[in-house]
Short mmCIF file of C-alpha atoms and ligand atoms in Angstrom, two decimals:
data_model
loop_
_atom_site.label_atom_id
_atom_site.label_comp_id
_atom_site.label_asym_id
_atom_site.label_seq_id
_atom_site.Cartn_x
_atom_site.Cartn_y
_atom_site.Cartn_z
CA MET A 1 -12.09 30.02 -2.62
CA SER A 2 -11.00 29.40 0.91
CA THR A 3 -9.13 31.84 2.76
CA LEU A 4 -7.03 29.28 4.14
CA SER A 5 -3.25 29.01 3.14
CA ARG A 6 -1.76 27.34 0.49
CA VAL A 7 1.62 26.16 0.52
CA VAL A 8 3.27 24.90 -2.44
CA PRO A 9 7.01 23.55 -1.82
CA THR A 10 9.50 25.19 -4.10
CA GLY A 11 9.84 23.31 -7.60
CA PHE A 12 6.82 21.53 -7.52
CA ASP A 13 4.43 22.37 -10.19
CA VAL A 14 1.26 20.49 -10.04
CA GLU A 15 -0.41 21.69 -13.23
CA THR A 16 2.23 20.22 -15.30
CA ILE A 17 2.00 16.87 -13.38
CA ARG A 18 -1.27 16.91 -13.82
CA GLU A 19 -0.80 17.06 -17.57
CA ASP A 20 0.73 13.19 -17.26
CA PHE A 21 -2.46 11.85 -15.97
CA PRO A 22 -5.04 11.62 -19.00
CA VAL A 23 -7.64 10.23 -17.00
CA LEU A 24 -7.95 13.62 -14.62
CA LYS A 25 -8.79 15.72 -17.74
CA GLN A 26 -12.66 14.38 -17.93
CA SER A 27 -15.84 15.56 -16.71
CA ILE A 28 -18.26 13.53 -14.58
CA HIS A 29 -21.99 14.48 -14.48
CA GLY A 30 -20.83 17.60 -16.04
CA LYS A 31 -18.28 18.31 -13.71
CA PRO A 32 -14.62 18.40 -13.67
CA LEU A 33 -13.56 15.03 -12.31
CA VAL A 34 -12.03 15.68 -8.76
CA TYR A 35 -10.36 12.45 -8.00
CA LEU A 36 -9.88 11.51 -4.12
CA ASP A 37 -9.62 7.98 -3.86
CA SER A 38 -5.69 7.34 -4.70
CA ALA A 39 -5.49 5.19 -1.50
CA ALA A 40 -7.78 2.53 -3.20
CA THR A 41 -6.25 2.55 -6.52
CA ALA A 42 -3.78 5.69 -7.97
CA GLN A 43 -3.93 7.05 -11.40
CA LYS A 44 -1.72 5.88 -14.18
CA PRO A 45 0.78 8.80 -15.71
CA HIS A 46 1.37 8.46 -19.55
CA ALA A 47 4.80 7.00 -18.93
CA VAL A 48 3.43 3.47 -17.26
CA VAL A 49 0.37 3.13 -20.08
CA ASP A 50 3.27 3.86 -22.84
CA ALA A 51 5.39 1.28 -21.37
CA ILE A 52 2.64 -1.45 -21.08
CA ARG A 53 1.72 -0.56 -24.65
CA ARG A 54 4.94 -0.70 -26.24
CA PHE A 55 5.59 -4.22 -24.44
CA HIS A 56 2.57 -5.58 -26.27
CA GLU A 57 2.81 -3.62 -29.48
CA VAL A 58 7.18 -4.16 -29.78
CA ASP A 59 8.31 -6.86 -27.59
CA CYS A 60 5.70 -8.75 -26.65
CA ALA A 61 7.36 -12.60 -25.81
CA ASN A 62 7.19 -14.77 -22.52
CA ILE A 63 10.02 -14.10 -20.28
CA HIS A 64 13.07 -16.28 -18.86
CA ARG A 65 13.00 -19.13 -21.17
CA GLY A 66 13.63 -17.70 -24.51
CA VAL A 67 16.69 -17.59 -26.85
CA HIS A 68 15.14 -15.33 -29.72
CA GLU A 69 15.22 -11.47 -29.42
CA LEU A 70 11.73 -10.55 -28.28
CA SER A 71 12.07 -12.87 -25.19
CA GLN A 72 15.46 -11.57 -24.18
CA ARG A 73 14.13 -7.78 -24.63
CA SER A 74 11.14 -8.40 -22.36
CA THR A 75 13.20 -10.44 -19.88
CA ALA A 76 15.53 -7.25 -19.60
CA ALA A 77 12.68 -4.92 -19.06
CA TYR A 78 10.95 -7.02 -16.45
CA GLU A 79 13.95 -8.02 -14.69
CA GLU A 80 14.90 -4.42 -15.04
CA THR A 81 12.08 -3.63 -12.49
CA ARG A 82 13.43 -5.96 -9.95
CA ALA A 83 16.28 -3.74 -10.00
CA LYS A 84 14.30 -0.62 -10.03
CA ALA A 85 12.43 -1.85 -6.64
CA LYS A 86 15.86 -2.60 -5.27
CA LYS A 87 16.72 0.92 -5.52
CA PHE A 88 13.08 2.05 -4.61
CA LEU A 89 13.45 -0.25 -1.44
CA ASN A 90 17.41 0.03 -0.47
CA ALA A 91 17.60 -3.52 -0.55
CA ARG A 92 20.94 -5.33 -0.55
CA THR A 93 20.49 -7.69 -3.64
CA LYS A 94 18.06 -8.02 -6.27
CA ASN A 95 17.34 -11.58 -5.09
CA GLU A 96 15.60 -10.14 -2.00
CA LEU A 97 12.54 -8.64 -4.18
CA ILE A 98 9.86 -11.23 -5.27
CA PHE A 99 7.00 -10.22 -8.05
CA VAL A 100 3.55 -10.69 -6.30
CA ARG A 101 0.21 -9.64 -7.55
CA GLY A 102 0.21 -7.17 -4.74
CA THR A 103 0.19 -6.41 -1.12
CA THR A 104 -2.62 -9.20 -0.37
CA GLU A 105 -0.30 -12.00 -2.10
CA GLY A 106 2.89 -10.77 -0.59
CA ILE A 107 1.67 -11.02 3.02
CA ASN A 108 -0.22 -14.67 2.17
CA LEU A 109 3.36 -16.07 0.79
CA VAL A 110 4.94 -14.88 4.19
CA ALA A 111 1.90 -16.16 6.28
CA SER A 112 1.98 -19.76 4.32
CA SER A 113 5.75 -20.09 3.66
CA TRP A 114 7.22 -18.97 6.46
CA GLY A 115 4.52 -19.68 8.95
CA ARG A 116 4.20 -23.13 7.85
CA GLY A 117 7.62 -24.02 8.99
CA ASN A 118 8.01 -21.61 11.85
CA VAL A 119 4.91 -21.21 14.01
CA LYS A 120 3.86 -24.26 16.49
CA PRO A 121 0.83 -24.14 18.85
CA GLY A 122 0.84 -21.97 21.39
CA ASP A 123 2.99 -19.35 19.40
CA GLU A 124 1.79 -15.72 18.98
CA ILE A 125 1.54 -13.19 16.29
CA VAL A 126 0.98 -9.63 16.70
CA ILE A 127 -1.07 -7.18 14.73
CA SER A 128 -2.57 -4.19 15.19
CA ALA A 129 -5.90 -2.48 15.45
CA LEU A 130 -5.56 -0.49 12.36
CA GLU A 131 -4.78 -3.04 9.88
CA HIS A 132 -6.30 -3.76 6.57
CA HIS A 133 -7.99 -7.17 6.13
CA SER A 134 -4.96 -7.82 3.97
CA ASN A 135 -2.76 -8.20 7.20
CA ILE A 136 -5.49 -9.51 9.41
CA VAL A 137 -7.20 -12.64 7.75
CA PRO A 138 -3.90 -14.51 6.35
CA TRP A 139 -2.69 -14.42 10.06
CA GLN A 140 -5.88 -15.35 11.32
CA MET A 141 -5.90 -18.45 8.72
CA LEU A 142 -2.26 -19.50 10.00
CA CYS A 143 -3.28 -19.35 13.66
CA GLU A 144 -6.31 -21.48 13.10
CA GLU A 145 -3.96 -24.17 11.56
CA ARG A 146 -1.07 -23.94 13.78
CA GLU A 147 -3.08 -23.50 16.92
CA ALA A 148 -1.19 -19.92 17.42
CA LYS A 149 -2.34 -17.17 18.89
CA LEU A 150 -3.36 -13.46 17.36
CA ARG A 151 -2.56 -10.46 19.52
CA ILE A 152 -3.62 -7.13 18.61
CA ILE A 153 -1.51 -3.48 19.52
CA PRO A 154 -4.34 -1.42 20.57
CA MET A 155 -4.82 2.11 19.75
CA ASN A 156 -5.53 5.64 21.05
CA ASP A 157 -8.32 8.02 20.33
CA ARG A 158 -6.61 9.52 17.61
CA GLY A 159 -5.54 6.34 15.93
CA GLU A 160 -2.06 5.88 17.11
CA LEU A 161 -0.69 2.69 17.95
CA LEU A 162 0.21 2.57 21.84
CA LEU A 163 3.50 1.07 22.05
CA GLU A 164 3.54 0.81 25.96
CA GLU A 165 0.73 -1.84 25.19
CA TYR A 166 2.63 -3.37 22.12
CA GLU A 167 5.81 -3.72 24.68
CA LYS A 168 3.34 -5.90 27.19
CA LEU A 169 2.38 -7.99 24.47
CA LEU A 170 5.81 -9.35 23.22
CA GLY A 171 7.10 -12.30 24.77
CA PRO A 172 9.08 -15.41 24.08
CA ARG A 173 6.38 -16.81 22.50
CA THR A 174 6.05 -14.20 19.37
CA ARG A 175 6.99 -15.11 16.29
CA MET A 176 6.05 -12.48 13.88
CA VAL A 177 5.16 -8.78 14.36
CA ALA A 178 3.23 -7.83 11.16
CA VAL A 179 1.88 -3.96 10.92
CA SER A 180 1.02 -1.41 8.63
CA HIS A 181 3.69 1.38 7.48
CA VAL A 182 0.58 3.64 6.73
CA SER A 183 -3.12 3.06 7.81
CA ASN A 184 -5.38 3.09 5.04
CA ALA A 185 -8.68 3.73 7.10
CA LEU A 186 -6.93 6.26 9.55
CA GLY A 187 -3.71 7.95 7.58
CA THR A 188 -1.69 7.20 10.96
CA ILE A 189 1.71 6.76 9.96
CA ASN A 190 3.00 3.99 12.40
CA PRO A 191 6.81 4.32 13.86
CA VAL A 192 7.49 1.03 12.18
CA ALA A 193 11.46 1.40 12.70
CA ARG A 194 10.78 1.23 16.40
CA ILE A 195 8.32 -1.58 16.20
CA VAL A 196 10.37 -3.59 14.34
CA GLU A 197 13.11 -3.07 16.90
CA MET A 198 11.14 -3.91 19.27
CA ALA A 199 10.30 -6.74 17.71
CA HIS A 200 13.68 -7.98 17.23
CA ASN A 201 14.37 -7.48 20.93
CA ALA A 202 12.03 -10.12 21.68
CA GLY A 203 13.48 -12.46 19.39
CA ALA A 204 10.51 -12.09 16.85
CA LEU A 205 10.60 -11.16 13.11
CA ALA A 206 8.72 -8.05 11.85
CA LEU A 207 6.77 -7.56 8.60
CA ILE A 208 5.58 -4.50 7.14
CA ASP A 209 2.83 -3.54 5.04
CA GLY A 210 3.87 -0.94 2.92
CA ALA A 211 0.38 -0.59 0.50
CA GLN A 212 -0.02 2.99 1.78
CA ALA A 213 3.44 4.10 2.56
CA ALA A 214 4.83 3.16 -0.87
CA PRO A 215 2.96 6.24 -2.86
CA HIS A 216 3.95 8.84 -0.31
CA MET A 217 7.26 8.31 1.51
CA LYS A 218 10.66 7.50 0.93
CA ILE A 219 11.17 3.74 2.24
CA ASP A 220 14.47 2.17 3.22
CA VAL A 221 14.40 -1.40 4.65
CA GLN A 222 17.86 -1.45 5.58
CA ALA A 223 17.21 1.28 7.66
CA LEU A 224 13.60 -0.18 9.00
CA ASP A 225 15.63 -3.61 9.24
CA ALA A 226 12.12 -4.95 8.41
CA ASP A 227 12.54 -8.76 8.06
CA PHE A 228 9.66 -8.54 5.09
CA TYR A 229 7.97 -5.48 3.39
CA THR A 230 5.87 -5.54 0.74
CA PHE A 231 3.83 -3.03 -1.60
CA SER A 232 1.07 -3.01 -4.62
CA GLY A 233 2.01 -1.44 -7.86
CA HIS A 234 -1.59 0.16 -8.31
CA LYS A 235 -1.11 2.51 -5.42
CA VAL A 236 2.02 3.39 -6.46
CA PHE A 237 0.97 4.75 -10.19
CA GLY A 238 1.65 1.37 -11.72
CA PRO A 239 -0.69 -1.28 -13.28
CA THR A 240 -3.12 -3.53 -10.79
CA GLY A 241 -2.02 -7.25 -10.64
CA ILE A 242 1.50 -6.72 -9.65
CA GLY A 243 3.39 -6.01 -6.75
CA ILE A 244 6.78 -6.37 -4.61
CA LEU A 245 7.76 -8.65 -1.48
CA TYR A 246 11.03 -7.74 0.01
CA GLY A 247 12.38 -10.25 2.37
CA LYS A 248 15.85 -10.68 3.99
CA SER A 249 17.67 -13.34 1.74
CA LYS A 250 18.69 -15.61 4.62
CA LEU A 251 14.75 -15.92 5.47
CA LEU A 252 13.71 -16.26 2.12
CA ASN A 253 16.56 -19.07 1.40
CA ALA A 254 15.48 -20.97 4.50
CA MET A 255 11.46 -20.80 3.34
CA PRO A 256 10.01 -23.39 1.13
CA PRO A 257 8.40 -22.38 -1.85
CA TYR A 258 4.74 -21.05 -2.22
CA GLN A 259 3.24 -22.19 -5.23
CA GLY A 260 4.75 -25.04 -7.68
CA GLY A 261 4.68 -24.80 -11.45
CA GLY A 262 7.22 -23.26 -13.83
CA ASP A 263 10.05 -21.21 -13.40
CA MET A 264 10.63 -21.93 -9.85
CA ILE A 265 12.59 -25.35 -10.55
CA LYS A 266 15.98 -26.32 -11.24
CA THR A 267 15.09 -30.02 -12.24
CA VAL A 268 12.08 -32.15 -12.05
CA THR A 269 11.97 -35.95 -12.09
CA PHE A 270 8.73 -37.77 -11.05
CA GLU A 271 10.76 -38.63 -7.92
CA LYS A 272 11.87 -35.35 -7.26
CA THR A 273 12.18 -31.74 -7.90
CA THR A 274 14.69 -29.52 -7.03
CA TYR A 275 13.94 -25.49 -6.50
CA ALA A 276 15.42 -22.68 -8.47
CA ASP A 277 17.62 -19.86 -5.98
CA LEU A 278 15.92 -16.76 -5.33
CA PRO A 279 14.20 -14.84 -6.38
CA TYR A 280 12.61 -17.70 -8.78
CA LYS A 281 12.22 -19.94 -5.85
CA PHE A 282 8.89 -18.03 -5.13
CA GLU A 283 8.05 -17.03 -8.83
CA ALA A 284 6.02 -20.02 -10.27
CA GLY A 285 4.27 -19.50 -13.44
CA THR A 286 4.13 -17.10 -16.54
CA PRO A 287 3.97 -13.82 -14.13
CA ASN A 288 2.67 -10.33 -14.99
CA ILE A 289 5.06 -9.42 -17.32
CA ALA A 290 3.66 -6.38 -18.69
CA GLY A 291 2.51 -5.34 -15.28
CA GLY A 292 6.04 -5.65 -13.70
CA ILE A 293 7.41 -3.58 -16.90
CA GLY A 294 4.71 -1.07 -15.96
CA LEU A 295 5.59 -1.02 -12.30
CA GLY A 296 9.34 0.04 -13.30
CA ALA A 297 7.73 2.62 -15.32
CA ALA A 298 5.73 3.78 -12.24
CA LEU A 299 8.75 3.56 -10.14
CA ASP A 300 11.06 5.76 -12.44
CA TYR A 301 8.26 8.11 -12.82
CA VAL A 302 7.67 8.56 -8.83
CA ASN A 303 11.29 8.88 -8.68
CA ARG A 304 11.88 11.66 -11.33
CA ILE A 305 9.32 13.77 -9.27
CA GLY A 306 10.85 12.84 -5.91
CA LEU A 307 9.54 11.24 -2.93
CA ASP A 308 10.29 14.10 -0.61
CA LYS A 309 9.21 16.56 -3.09
CA ILE A 310 5.63 14.43 -2.58
CA ALA A 311 5.72 14.13 1.04
CA ALA A 312 5.82 17.66 1.63
CA TYR A 313 3.22 18.65 -0.86
CA GLU A 314 0.81 16.04 -0.03
CA HIS A 315 1.59 17.37 3.69
CA GLU A 316 0.39 20.59 3.16
CA LEU A 317 -2.50 19.34 1.34
CA LEU A 318 -3.61 17.18 4.33
CA VAL A 319 -3.41 20.44 6.28
CA TYR A 320 -5.52 22.55 4.13
CA GLY A 321 -8.13 19.79 3.88
CA THR A 322 -8.14 19.27 7.47
CA GLU A 323 -8.91 22.59 8.05
CA ALA A 324 -11.34 22.90 5.26
CA LEU A 325 -13.35 19.99 6.51
CA SER A 326 -12.88 20.94 10.25
CA GLU A 327 -14.90 24.24 9.52
CA ILE A 328 -18.13 21.75 8.49
CA PRO A 329 -20.37 21.64 11.39
CA GLY A 330 -21.43 18.27 12.38
CA LEU A 331 -18.25 16.73 10.39
CA ARG A 332 -16.00 14.80 12.43
CA ILE A 333 -12.34 13.27 11.06
CA ILE A 334 -11.73 9.87 12.27
CA GLY A 335 -8.13 9.40 12.65
CA THR A 336 -6.33 12.56 13.89
CA ALA A 337 -2.63 10.88 14.22
CA ARG A 338 0.04 13.64 14.93
CA GLU A 339 2.21 11.54 12.01
CA LYS A 340 -0.17 11.27 9.42
CA ALA A 341 -0.56 10.56 5.39
CA ALA A 342 -2.71 12.15 3.35
CA VAL A 343 -6.17 10.59 3.79
CA LEU A 344 -9.09 12.32 5.38
CA SER A 345 -11.81 10.06 6.45
CA PHE A 346 -14.85 11.48 8.30
CA ILE A 347 -18.59 11.09 9.39
CA ILE A 348 -21.26 13.61 9.10
CA GLU A 349 -24.06 13.67 12.10
CA GLY A 350 -26.96 12.00 10.70
CA ILE A 351 -25.88 11.23 7.00
CA HIS A 352 -24.89 7.84 5.92
CA PRO A 353 -21.55 7.79 4.17
CA HIS A 354 -22.98 6.17 1.09
CA ASP A 355 -25.14 9.03 0.43
CA ILE A 356 -22.55 11.01 0.93
CA GLY A 357 -20.46 9.71 -1.55
CA THR A 358 -23.25 9.50 -3.92
CA VAL A 359 -24.14 13.06 -3.81
CA LEU A 360 -20.34 13.99 -4.24
CA ASP A 361 -20.31 11.79 -7.11
CA ARG A 362 -23.17 13.82 -8.90
CA GLN A 363 -20.65 16.67 -8.54
CA GLY A 364 -17.70 15.14 -10.49
CA ILE A 365 -15.88 14.15 -6.79
CA ALA A 366 -14.70 10.54 -6.55
CA VAL A 367 -14.24 9.58 -2.74
CA ARG A 368 -14.50 5.97 -1.18
CA THR A 369 -17.43 4.83 1.65
CA GLY A 370 -18.02 1.95 3.41
CA HIS A 371 -15.19 0.33 5.88
CA HIS A 372 -12.17 0.43 3.79
CA CYS A 373 -11.17 -2.98 4.29
CA ALA A 374 -10.67 -2.59 7.58
CA GLN A 375 -13.87 -3.66 9.69
CA PRO A 376 -11.82 -4.02 13.39
CA VAL A 377 -11.07 -0.13 12.85
CA MET A 378 -15.06 0.76 12.55
CA ASP A 379 -15.54 -1.08 15.22
CA TRP A 380 -13.05 0.46 17.45
CA PHE A 381 -14.58 3.91 16.38
CA HIS A 382 -18.20 2.76 17.01
CA VAL A 383 -19.19 4.02 13.48
CA PRO A 384 -20.24 1.25 10.51
CA ALA A 385 -18.67 3.33 7.72
CA THR A 386 -16.72 5.82 6.95
CA THR A 387 -16.30 8.97 3.75
CA ARG A 388 -12.90 8.63 3.07
CA ALA A 389 -11.01 11.58 0.47
CA SER A 390 -7.55 10.13 -0.10
CA MET A 391 -4.92 12.31 -1.78
CA ALA A 392 -1.92 11.99 -4.41
CA PHE A 393 0.26 14.52 -5.40
CA TYR A 394 -1.70 15.57 -8.59
CA ASN A 395 -4.61 16.78 -6.32
CA THR A 396 -4.95 20.47 -6.04
CA PHE A 397 -5.98 22.66 -3.39
CA ALA A 398 -8.68 23.88 -5.27
CA GLU A 399 -10.18 20.03 -5.47
CA LEU A 400 -10.09 20.39 -1.62
CA ASP A 401 -12.19 23.24 -1.75
CA ALA A 402 -14.66 21.57 -4.33
CA LEU A 403 -14.85 19.08 -1.72
CA ALA A 404 -15.80 21.38 0.99
CA ALA A 405 -18.48 22.71 -0.99
CA GLY A 406 -19.54 19.53 -2.09
CA LEU A 407 -20.07 18.37 1.63
CA GLN A 408 -22.17 21.63 2.48
CA LYS A 409 -24.34 20.85 -0.59
CA VAL A 410 -24.85 17.11 1.03
CA LYS A 411 -25.86 19.02 4.09
CA GLU A 412 -28.01 21.38 2.30
CA ILE A 413 -29.63 18.38 0.75
CA PHE A 414 -29.89 16.13 4.00
CA SER A 415 -30.95 18.68 6.49
N1 LIG B 1 -2.80 -3.21 3.03
C1 LIG B 1 -3.06 -1.74 3.09
C2 LIG B 1 -3.00 -0.75 4.20
C3 LIG B 1 -4.27 -1.33 1.90
O1 LIG B 1 -4.20 -0.31 1.56
C4 LIG B 1 -4.31 -2.40 1.04
C5 LIG B 1 -5.47 -1.72 0.01
O2 LIG B 1 -6.08 -0.96 0.20
C6 LIG B 1 -4.03 -3.87 1.16
C7 LIG B 1 -3.15 -3.85 2.13
C8 LIG B 1 -4.17 -4.72 -0.11
O3 LIG B 1 -3.50 -4.13 -0.88
P1 LIG B 1 -3.85 -4.86 -2.78
O4 LIG B 1 -5.39 -5.32 -2.70
O5 LIG B 1 -3.50 -3.92 -3.57
O6 LIG B 1 -3.04 -6.36 -2.15
#
């Protein structure tokens, strides 16, 4: 056991919390599972699994168009999640919350629907050097189609964005600034309120990719003044295939639909279709009803624990884990921003990340290895890949000791 200090914020009982996550109670290759891959997808508490099962066993029906009891129950449960998401993000009205498949679809919806109507040849879209591919490729596709230019905010060696360089990129041609709230590959927490303010001062809009922020910190879209904000259900302890796109209603009202089909119309004739009001205009087809209901249960669960408590506990895990890993000779942490979420990306001199991941797996430790869908970040740090241990509030200090011990074993095997 390490002698590093373990600070547990008052009232935070991780062992009780772990009881809510059945998946954590298993052995992998004969060792207790140490799950350190929550940035890829977070584990689901009983409450989420139960809500999804209940929908299928008790209430299952299609939503919005049914007069019968089951349809009304399903509709109410699904729409209740929209109300919960409004509260979670502190949006002004429920109409500003669009159900999407996840962050990727949220960004694609804006790039496609807003982009087509608002980006002209010679215009500029600004993103940053630490984006996930989901916040690069949709803008690249838009720029290619509209003959616009993609401009990149650079970062320093810690993985912090350079705001003075960002300022220089902004100008009369800037239409949109799209940055992540928290970097998945580095853990950097970006100063998004300032980034949005600077975009607005230049007359541009701002979209925030909240995929890695939603599980770790309180989000207030009104305080941030973000024009669009999007996150994925599965990273916030909910199911896969569901997420939320927030947009200011003035902007969403002015945008054309993203997809056509059922549920997004008011009237249809062969001559002309009129579209439904917000938010349904952007929700064509039968949605992921079970996923939406599961997401509502996940938001309730996170709120019950409290995002302030979660952030405080995870910060202690990050400090502890950073110290523990720093004691391993030859290990270099990639991403050392002063404002950082609970992500530890690292390389070990002379050992390929995939070998590290494989040896750790034999010890029951689940980490992610590779480029983390952020190849430009890897290029910037001149590494092909990293090993990434990403934490959630159900992780423990003892699990970080296990990671450090596992890495010592990796070193023994490969030295
Ligand atoms: N943005 C960031 C920062 C992410 O970490 C991820 C997923 O890892 C995404 C976007 C894409 O999320 P999803 O695959 O859930 O759409």
